[in-house]
Amino acid sequence: MIIKTANFIKSSAIYTQCPEMNMPEFAFIGRSNVGKSSLINAITNHKKLAKTSGTPGKTQLINHFLINEEWYLVDLPGYGFAKISKKMRAEWQIMIADYLYNRESLMNTFILIDSRIKPQKLDLDLIANYGENGLPFTLVFTKTDKLKDNILAKNIAAYKKTLLEDWEELPHIIITSSVDKRGTKELLDYIEAATPLFHKTSEEIKG
Ligand code: GTP
Ligand code: MG
């Protein structure tokens, strides 16, 4: 897919403020600092489309970007950073759950995982939640440029092994880096393949 246009549309504090559900939508979720905003910039070839930062918790709202006037890319606020109050954590959970369960145009969520670290409970809980609720998702490993190939392979194998303790089948996995752009084409191809399903579903609804 060629990215012709990528425009920030709006930030929403609650799903009811999100744009009309008239286009297919793809969301990026994951712990704070995992590289969601960076990967959005990498796949759209825009250095500053989504705000990135070394300080966790940069993205606090649901951010909609319109790509090629055809589909939305959504940058969701990260979870799991240390300096967060219980109240903020509870608010995050409600905000995200409301968005995920009500956003009928959401075609897929990319769950981002830092390829450098061992499987984390917060991420595994999130993945389990998607599974239990039948929400479609893809696992995306980030920051792979920071690892040697053999270590990366070892980490991913270990992650798969952990997943297979709870899952019969592995989810779709994409291996990425925002620095050397590894996996960005695969991610866009995946999105491109999924967008026609939205129009098909809308036509069925309309009859
Ligand atoms: P929140 O908005 O806080 O939830 O974080 P985020 O997931 O959007 O992370 P962000 O894209 O802001 O990246 C966090 C830090 O990791 C930044 O300093 C990025 O430059 C760095 N980073 C992100 N992706 C990569 C990558 O693929 N490789 C390398 N080497 N660094 C990366
Ligand atoms: Mg961000």
PDB file of C-alpha atoms and ligand atoms in Angstrom:
ATOM      1  CA  MET A   1       0.000   0.000   0.000  1.00  0.00           C
ATOM      2  CA  ILE A   2       1.260   3.470  -0.860  1.00  0.00           C
ATOM      3  CA  ILE A   3       0.596   6.122   1.767  1.00  0.00           C
ATOM      4  CA  LYS A   4      -0.633   9.162  -0.125  1.00  0.00           C
ATOM      5  CA  THR A   5      -2.056  11.115   2.786  1.00  0.00           C
ATOM      6  CA  ALA A   6      -1.912  10.791   6.564  1.00  0.00           C
ATOM      7  CA  ASN A   7      -3.711  13.384   8.646  1.00  0.00           C
ATOM      8  CA  PHE A   8      -4.398  13.798  12.331  1.00  0.00           C
ATOM      9  CA  ILE A   9      -8.169  14.056  12.803  1.00  0.00           C
ATOM     10  CA  LYS A  10      -8.835  14.295  16.524  1.00  0.00           C
ATOM     11  CA  SER A  11      -8.068  13.204  20.077  1.00  0.00           C
ATOM     12  CA  SER A  12     -10.936  11.778  22.114  1.00  0.00           C
ATOM     13  CA  ALA A  13     -11.188  11.225  25.846  1.00  0.00           C
ATOM     14  CA  ILE A  14     -14.108   8.833  25.397  1.00  0.00           C
ATOM     15  CA  TYR A  15     -15.288   6.614  22.537  1.00  0.00           C
ATOM     16  CA  THR A  16     -18.462   8.671  21.998  1.00  0.00           C
ATOM     17  CA  GLN A  17     -16.246  11.572  20.878  1.00  0.00           C
ATOM     18  CA  CYS A  18     -14.487   9.458  18.228  1.00  0.00           C
ATOM     19  CA  PRO A  19     -15.133  10.162  14.514  1.00  0.00           C
ATOM     20  CA  GLU A  20     -18.156   8.657  12.770  1.00  0.00           C
ATOM     21  CA  MET A  21     -17.732   4.896  12.190  1.00  0.00           C
ATOM     22  CA  ASN A  22     -17.806   5.188   8.415  1.00  0.00           C
ATOM     23  CA  MET A  23     -14.365   3.811   7.648  1.00  0.00           C
ATOM     24  CA  PRO A  24     -12.400   0.738   8.648  1.00  0.00           C
ATOM     25  CA  GLU A  25     -10.206   1.306  11.651  1.00  0.00           C
ATOM     26  CA  PHE A  26      -7.006  -0.259  13.027  1.00  0.00           C
ATOM     27  CA  ALA A  27      -5.746   0.436  16.543  1.00  0.00           C
ATOM     28  CA  PHE A  28      -2.340   0.199  18.188  1.00  0.00           C
ATOM     29  CA  ILE A  29      -2.273  -0.757  21.843  1.00  0.00           C
ATOM     30  CA  GLY A  30       0.519  -1.675  24.257  1.00  0.00           C
ATOM     31  CA  ARG A  31       2.417  -0.647  27.303  1.00  0.00           C
ATOM     32  CA  SER A  32       3.691   2.855  27.524  1.00  0.00           C
ATOM     33  CA  ASN A  33       6.978   3.413  25.704  1.00  0.00           C
ATOM     34  CA  VAL A  34       6.650   0.179  23.683  1.00  0.00           C
ATOM     35  CA  GLY A  35       6.780   2.222  20.479  1.00  0.00           C
ATOM     36  CA  LYS A  36       3.160   2.639  19.306  1.00  0.00           C
ATOM     37  CA  SER A  37       3.486   6.235  18.153  1.00  0.00           C
ATOM     38  CA  SER A  38       6.894   5.550  16.556  1.00  0.00           C
ATOM     39  CA  LEU A  39       5.507   2.612  14.582  1.00  0.00           C
ATOM     40  CA  ILE A  40       2.550   4.686  13.386  1.00  0.00           C
ATOM     41  CA  ASN A  41       5.026   7.274  12.108  1.00  0.00           C
ATOM     42  CA  ALA A  42       7.180   4.561  10.518  1.00  0.00           C
ATOM     43  CA  ILE A  43       4.363   2.889   8.596  1.00  0.00           C
ATOM     44  CA  THR A  44       2.943   6.193   7.393  1.00  0.00           C
ATOM     45  CA  ASN A  45       6.383   7.643   6.593  1.00  0.00           C
ATOM     46  CA  HIS A  46       5.629  10.740   8.670  1.00  0.00           C
ATOM     47  CA  LYS A  47       8.219  11.600  11.276  1.00  0.00           C
ATOM     48  CA  LYS A  48       5.883  13.657  13.430  1.00  0.00           C
ATOM     49  CA  LEU A  49       2.368  12.386  12.778  1.00  0.00           C
ATOM     50  CA  ALA A  50       1.996  10.760  16.208  1.00  0.00           C
ATOM     51  CA  LYS A  51       3.824  12.342  19.120  1.00  0.00           C
ATOM     52  CA  THR A  52       6.626  10.158  20.492  1.00  0.00           C
ATOM     53  CA  SER A  53       8.620  10.567  23.664  1.00  0.00           C
ATOM     54  CA  GLY A  54      11.150   8.931  25.911  1.00  0.00           C
ATOM     55  CA  THR A  55       8.812   9.721  28.804  1.00  0.00           C
ATOM     56  CA  PRO A  56       6.151   7.048  29.294  1.00  0.00           C
ATOM     57  CA  GLY A  57       2.551   8.186  29.167  1.00  0.00           C
ATOM     58  CA  LYS A  58       2.901  10.616  26.275  1.00  0.00           C
ATOM     59  CA  THR A  59      -0.275   9.436  24.557  1.00  0.00           C
ATOM     60  CA  GLN A  60      -3.213   9.891  26.941  1.00  0.00           C
ATOM     61  CA  LEU A  61      -6.123  10.109  24.536  1.00  0.00           C
ATOM     62  CA  ILE A  62      -7.591   8.081  21.679  1.00  0.00           C
ATOM     63  CA  ASN A  63      -5.922   9.623  18.624  1.00  0.00           C
ATOM     64  CA  HIS A  64      -7.432   9.176  15.167  1.00  0.00           C
ATOM     65  CA  PHE A  65      -5.358   9.552  12.006  1.00  0.00           C
ATOM     66  CA  LEU A  66      -6.981   9.309   8.593  1.00  0.00           C
ATOM     67  CA  ILE A  67      -4.880   7.474   6.023  1.00  0.00           C
ATOM     68  CA  ASN A  68      -5.411   7.873   2.261  1.00  0.00           C
ATOM     69  CA  GLU A  69      -8.886   9.229   3.093  1.00  0.00           C
ATOM     70  CA  GLU A  70      -9.799   5.538   3.366  1.00  0.00           C
ATOM     71  CA  TRP A  71      -9.072   4.170   6.813  1.00  0.00           C
ATOM     72  CA  TYR A  72      -8.282   5.227  10.353  1.00  0.00           C
ATOM     73  CA  LEU A  73      -5.170   4.449  12.298  1.00  0.00           C
ATOM     74  CA  VAL A  74      -5.682   4.820  16.038  1.00  0.00           C
ATOM     75  CA  ASP A  75      -2.985   5.491  18.615  1.00  0.00           C
ATOM     76  CA  LEU A  76      -4.271   4.390  22.009  1.00  0.00           C
ATOM     77  CA  PRO A  77      -2.847   5.511  25.350  1.00  0.00           C
ATOM     78  CA  GLY A  78      -0.229   3.175  26.801  1.00  0.00           C
ATOM     79  CA  TYR A  79      -0.612   1.240  30.011  1.00  0.00           C
ATOM     80  CA  GLY A  80       1.673   0.040  32.743  1.00  0.00           C
ATOM     81  CA  PHE A  81       3.989   2.930  33.468  1.00  0.00           C
ATOM     82  CA  ALA A  82       5.227   3.172  37.016  1.00  0.00           C
ATOM     83  CA  LYS A  83       3.971   6.570  38.122  1.00  0.00           C
ATOM     84  CA  ILE A  84       0.292   5.922  37.709  1.00  0.00           C
ATOM     85  CA  SER A  85      -2.400   6.185  40.333  1.00  0.00           C
ATOM     86  CA  LYS A  86      -5.021   3.493  40.835  1.00  0.00           C
ATOM     87  CA  LYS A  87      -7.639   5.990  39.708  1.00  0.00           C
ATOM     88  CA  MET A  88      -5.814   6.662  36.428  1.00  0.00           C
ATOM     89  CA  ARG A  89      -5.368   2.963  35.809  1.00  0.00           C
ATOM     90  CA  ALA A  90      -9.091   2.348  36.356  1.00  0.00           C
ATOM     91  CA  GLU A  91      -9.924   5.235  34.026  1.00  0.00           C
ATOM     92  CA  TRP A  92      -7.635   3.802  31.354  1.00  0.00           C
ATOM     93  CA  GLN A  93      -9.353   0.413  31.620  1.00  0.00           C
ATOM     94  CA  ILE A  94     -12.820   1.902  31.238  1.00  0.00           C
ATOM     95  CA  MET A  95     -11.762   4.160  28.369  1.00  0.00           C
ATOM     96  CA  ILE A  96     -10.191   1.293  26.450  1.00  0.00           C
ATOM     97  CA  ALA A  97     -12.928  -1.265  27.168  1.00  0.00           C
ATOM     98  CA  ASP A  98     -15.624   1.206  26.069  1.00  0.00           C
ATOM     99  CA  TYR A  99     -13.703   1.909  22.894  1.00  0.00           C
ATOM    100  CA  LEU A 100     -12.999  -1.742  22.077  1.00  0.00           C
ATOM    101  CA  TYR A 101     -16.506  -3.035  22.695  1.00  0.00           C
ATOM    102  CA  ASN A 102     -18.381  -0.181  21.026  1.00  0.00           C
ATOM    103  CA  ARG A 103     -16.230   0.658  18.060  1.00  0.00           C
ATOM    104  CA  GLU A 104     -17.932  -1.418  15.408  1.00  0.00           C
ATOM    105  CA  SER A 105     -15.638  -0.161  12.658  1.00  0.00           C
ATOM    106  CA  LEU A 106     -12.571  -1.507  14.473  1.00  0.00           C
ATOM    107  CA  MET A 107     -11.193  -4.224  12.197  1.00  0.00           C
ATOM    108  CA  ASN A 108      -8.155  -5.256  14.188  1.00  0.00           C
ATOM    109  CA  THR A 109      -5.959  -4.243  17.097  1.00  0.00           C
ATOM    110  CA  PHE A 110      -2.216  -4.516  16.890  1.00  0.00           C
ATOM    111  CA  ILE A 111      -0.960  -5.401  20.370  1.00  0.00           C
ATOM    112  CA  LEU A 112       2.620  -4.175  20.649  1.00  0.00           C
ATOM    113  CA  ILE A 113       5.186  -6.061  22.681  1.00  0.00           C
ATOM    114  CA  ASP A 114       8.756  -4.993  23.392  1.00  0.00           C
ATOM    115  CA  SER A 115      10.925  -7.710  21.825  1.00  0.00           C
ATOM    116  CA  ARG A 116      13.680  -7.118  24.389  1.00  0.00           C
ATOM    117  CA  ILE A 117      11.826  -8.160  27.508  1.00  0.00           C
ATOM    118  CA  LYS A 118      10.362 -11.335  28.980  1.00  0.00           C
ATOM    119  CA  PRO A 119       6.580 -11.878  28.723  1.00  0.00           C
ATOM    120  CA  GLN A 120       4.936  -9.427  31.132  1.00  0.00           C
ATOM    121  CA  LYS A 121       1.777 -10.136  33.094  1.00  0.00           C
ATOM    122  CA  LEU A 122       0.058  -6.935  31.996  1.00  0.00           C
ATOM    123  CA  ASP A 123       0.545  -7.803  28.325  1.00  0.00           C
ATOM    124  CA  LEU A 124      -0.461 -11.429  28.779  1.00  0.00           C
ATOM    125  CA  ASP A 125      -3.602 -10.313  30.638  1.00  0.00           C
ATOM    126  CA  LEU A 126      -4.499  -7.979  27.801  1.00  0.00           C
ATOM    127  CA  ILE A 127      -3.959 -10.736  25.226  1.00  0.00           C
ATOM    128  CA  ALA A 128      -6.106 -13.105  27.316  1.00  0.00           C
ATOM    129  CA  ASN A 129      -8.830 -10.465  27.417  1.00  0.00           C
ATOM    130  CA  TYR A 130      -8.865 -10.186  23.644  1.00  0.00           C
ATOM    131  CA  GLY A 131      -9.089 -13.952  23.409  1.00  0.00           C
ATOM    132  CA  GLU A 132     -11.914 -14.287  25.929  1.00  0.00           C
ATOM    133  CA  ASN A 133     -13.933 -11.590  24.208  1.00  0.00           C
ATOM    134  CA  GLY A 134     -13.258 -12.803  20.685  1.00  0.00           C
ATOM    135  CA  LEU A 135     -11.717  -9.511  19.599  1.00  0.00           C
ATOM    136  CA  PRO A 136      -9.380  -9.798  16.605  1.00  0.00           C
ATOM    137  CA  PHE A 137      -5.759  -8.900  17.249  1.00  0.00           C
ATOM    138  CA  THR A 138      -2.236  -9.302  15.916  1.00  0.00           C
ATOM    139  CA  LEU A 139       0.907  -9.409  18.045  1.00  0.00           C
ATOM    140  CA  VAL A 140       3.580  -6.952  16.959  1.00  0.00           C
ATOM    141  CA  PHE A 141       7.090  -7.180  18.382  1.00  0.00           C
ATOM    142  CA  THR A 142       8.820  -3.788  18.511  1.00  0.00           C
ATOM    143  CA  LYS A 143      12.347  -2.358  18.750  1.00  0.00           C
ATOM    144  CA  THR A 144      13.943  -5.396  17.130  1.00  0.00           C
ATOM    145  CA  ASP A 145      16.807  -3.233  15.828  1.00  0.00           C
ATOM    146  CA  LYS A 146      18.107  -3.186  19.390  1.00  0.00           C
ATOM    147  CA  LEU A 147      18.702  -6.955  19.423  1.00  0.00           C
ATOM    148  CA  LYS A 148      21.045  -9.323  17.663  1.00  0.00           C
ATOM    149  CA  ASP A 149      19.172 -11.809  15.456  1.00  0.00           C
ATOM    150  CA  ASN A 150      19.902 -14.815  17.663  1.00  0.00           C
ATOM    151  CA  ILE A 151      18.649 -13.061  20.806  1.00  0.00           C
ATOM    152  CA  LEU A 152      15.553 -11.854  18.987  1.00  0.00           C
ATOM    153  CA  ALA A 153      14.794 -15.369  17.772  1.00  0.00           C
ATOM    154  CA  LYS A 154      15.254 -16.693  21.298  1.00  0.00           C
ATOM    155  CA  ASN A 155      12.964 -14.057  22.828  1.00  0.00           C
ATOM    156  CA  ILE A 156      10.221 -14.654  20.288  1.00  0.00           C
ATOM    157  CA  ALA A 157      10.433 -18.407  20.726  1.00  0.00           C
ATOM    158  CA  ALA A 158      10.128 -17.907  24.499  1.00  0.00           C
ATOM    159  CA  TYR A 159       7.090 -15.656  23.993  1.00  0.00           C
ATOM    160  CA  LYS A 160       5.399 -18.199  21.753  1.00  0.00           C
ATOM    161  CA  LYS A 161       6.047 -20.893  24.314  1.00  0.00           C
ATOM    162  CA  THR A 162       4.381 -18.798  27.019  1.00  0.00           C
ATOM    163  CA  LEU A 163       1.386 -18.133  24.776  1.00  0.00           C
ATOM    164  CA  LEU A 164       0.996 -21.822  23.993  1.00  0.00           C
ATOM    165  CA  GLU A 165       0.465 -22.483  27.704  1.00  0.00           C
ATOM    166  CA  ASP A 166      -2.944 -20.803  27.317  1.00  0.00           C
ATOM    167  CA  TRP A 167      -3.658 -20.902  23.605  1.00  0.00           C
ATOM    168  CA  GLU A 168      -4.133 -23.806  21.251  1.00  0.00           C
ATOM    169  CA  GLU A 169      -3.026 -21.755  18.312  1.00  0.00           C
ATOM    170  CA  LEU A 170      -0.668 -18.832  18.060  1.00  0.00           C
ATOM    171  CA  PRO A 171      -2.023 -15.478  16.941  1.00  0.00           C
ATOM    172  CA  HIS A 172      -0.639 -13.759  13.858  1.00  0.00           C
ATOM    173  CA  ILE A 173       2.742 -12.205  14.685  1.00  0.00           C
ATOM    174  CA  ILE A 174       4.597  -9.341  12.974  1.00  0.00           C
ATOM    175  CA  ILE A 175       8.206  -8.474  13.808  1.00  0.00           C
ATOM    176  CA  THR A 176       9.014  -4.782  13.519  1.00  0.00           C
ATOM    177  CA  SER A 177      11.386  -1.903  14.056  1.00  0.00           C
ATOM    178  CA  SER A 178      10.556   1.757  13.594  1.00  0.00           C
ATOM    179  CA  VAL A 179      14.248   2.496  13.132  1.00  0.00           C
ATOM    180  CA  ASP A 180      15.112   0.149  10.260  1.00  0.00           C
ATOM    181  CA  LYS A 181      11.458  -0.171   9.155  1.00  0.00           C
ATOM    182  CA  ARG A 182      11.463  -3.949   9.440  1.00  0.00           C
ATOM    183  CA  GLY A 183       7.920  -5.328   9.228  1.00  0.00           C
ATOM    184  CA  THR A 184       6.293  -2.066   8.186  1.00  0.00           C
ATOM    185  CA  LYS A 185       5.365  -3.349   4.730  1.00  0.00           C
ATOM    186  CA  GLU A 186       3.955  -6.540   6.225  1.00  0.00           C
ATOM    187  CA  LEU A 187       1.850  -4.481   8.628  1.00  0.00           C
ATOM    188  CA  LEU A 188       0.479  -2.313   5.831  1.00  0.00           C
ATOM    189  CA  ASP A 189      -0.203  -5.368   3.657  1.00  0.00           C
ATOM    190  CA  TYR A 190      -2.145  -6.873   6.546  1.00  0.00           C
ATOM    191  CA  ILE A 191      -4.236  -3.704   6.871  1.00  0.00           C
ATOM    192  CA  GLU A 192      -4.771  -3.537   3.123  1.00  0.00           C
ATOM    193  CA  ALA A 193      -6.033  -7.102   3.067  1.00  0.00           C
ATOM    194  CA  ALA A 194      -8.477  -6.424   5.916  1.00  0.00           C
ATOM    195  CA  THR A 195     -10.065  -3.163   4.690  1.00  0.00           C
ATOM    196  CA  PRO A 196     -12.352  -4.711   2.023  1.00  0.00           C
ATOM    197  CA  LEU A 197     -13.995  -6.775   4.789  1.00  0.00           C
ATOM    198  CA  PHE A 198     -15.316  -3.556   6.322  1.00  0.00           C
ATOM    199  CA  HIS A 199     -17.085  -2.504   3.133  1.00  0.00           C
ATOM    200  CA  LYS A 200     -18.434  -6.000   2.673  1.00  0.00           C
ATOM    201  CA  THR A 201     -19.856  -5.985   6.202  1.00  0.00           C
ATOM    202  CA  SER A 202     -21.362  -2.506   5.792  1.00  0.00           C
ATOM    203  CA  GLU A 203     -23.055  -3.592   2.539  1.00  0.00           C
ATOM    204  CA  GLU A 204     -24.506  -6.639   4.277  1.00  0.00           C
ATOM    205  CA  ILE A 205     -25.869  -4.410   7.051  1.00  0.00           C
ATOM    206  CA  LYS A 206     -27.393  -2.022   4.530  1.00  0.00           C
ATOM    207  CA  GLY A 207     -28.833  -5.033   2.638  1.00  0.00           C
TER     208      GLY A 207
HETATM  209  P1  GTP B   1       3.232   6.148  25.059  1.00  0.00           P
HETATM  210  O1  GTP B   1       2.689   7.211  24.154  1.00  0.00           O
HETATM  211  O2  GTP B   1       3.848   6.658  26.315  1.00  0.00           O
HETATM  212  O3  GTP B   1       2.222   5.081  25.348  1.00  0.00           O
HETATM  213  O4  GTP B   1       4.487   5.445  24.309  1.00  0.00           O
HETATM  214  P2  GTP B   1       4.562   4.821  22.833  1.00  0.00           P
HETATM  215  O5  GTP B   1       4.240   3.378  22.891  1.00  0.00           O
HETATM  216  O6  GTP B   1       3.808   5.648  21.845  1.00  0.00           O
HETATM  217  O7  GTP B   1       6.144   4.921  22.534  1.00  0.00           O
HETATM  218  P3  GTP B   1       6.924   5.915  21.568  1.00  0.00           P
HETATM  219  O8  GTP B   1       6.620   5.631  20.129  1.00  0.00           O
HETATM  220  O9  GTP B   1       6.737   7.312  22.045  1.00  0.00           O
HETATM  221  O10 GTP B   1       8.436   5.421  21.788  1.00  0.00           O
HETATM  222  C1  GTP B   1       9.043   5.416  23.064  1.00  0.00           C
HETATM  223  C2  GTP B   1      10.567   5.493  22.918  1.00  0.00           C
HETATM  224  O11 GTP B   1      11.071   4.323  22.268  1.00  0.00           O
HETATM  225  C3  GTP B   1      11.042   6.673  22.083  1.00  0.00           C
HETATM  226  O12 GTP B   1      12.217   7.187  22.677  1.00  0.00           O
HETATM  227  C4  GTP B   1      11.330   6.061  20.713  1.00  0.00           C
HETATM  228  O13 GTP B   1      12.320   6.753  19.996  1.00  0.00           O
HETATM  229  C5  GTP B   1      11.808   4.660  21.092  1.00  0.00           C
HETATM  230  N1  GTP B   1      11.474   3.683  20.043  1.00  0.00           N
HETATM  231  C6  GTP B   1      10.246   3.396  19.562  1.00  0.00           C
HETATM  232  N2  GTP B   1      10.278   2.440  18.614  1.00  0.00           N
HETATM  233  C7  GTP B   1      11.578   2.115  18.457  1.00  0.00           C
HETATM  234  C8  GTP B   1      12.274   1.175  17.598  1.00  0.00           C
HETATM  235  O14 GTP B   1      11.710   0.443  16.780  1.00  0.00           O
HETATM  236  N3  GTP B   1      13.637   1.089  17.771  1.00  0.00           N
HETATM  237  C9  GTP B   1      14.316   1.877  18.660  1.00  0.00           C
HETATM  238  N4  GTP B   1      15.638   1.711  18.746  1.00  0.00           N
HETATM  239  N5  GTP B   1      13.693   2.755  19.475  1.00  0.00           N
HETATM  240  C10 GTP B   1      12.348   2.890  19.367  1.00  0.00           C
HETATM  241 MG    MG B   2       2.536   7.238  22.155  1.00  0.00          MG
END
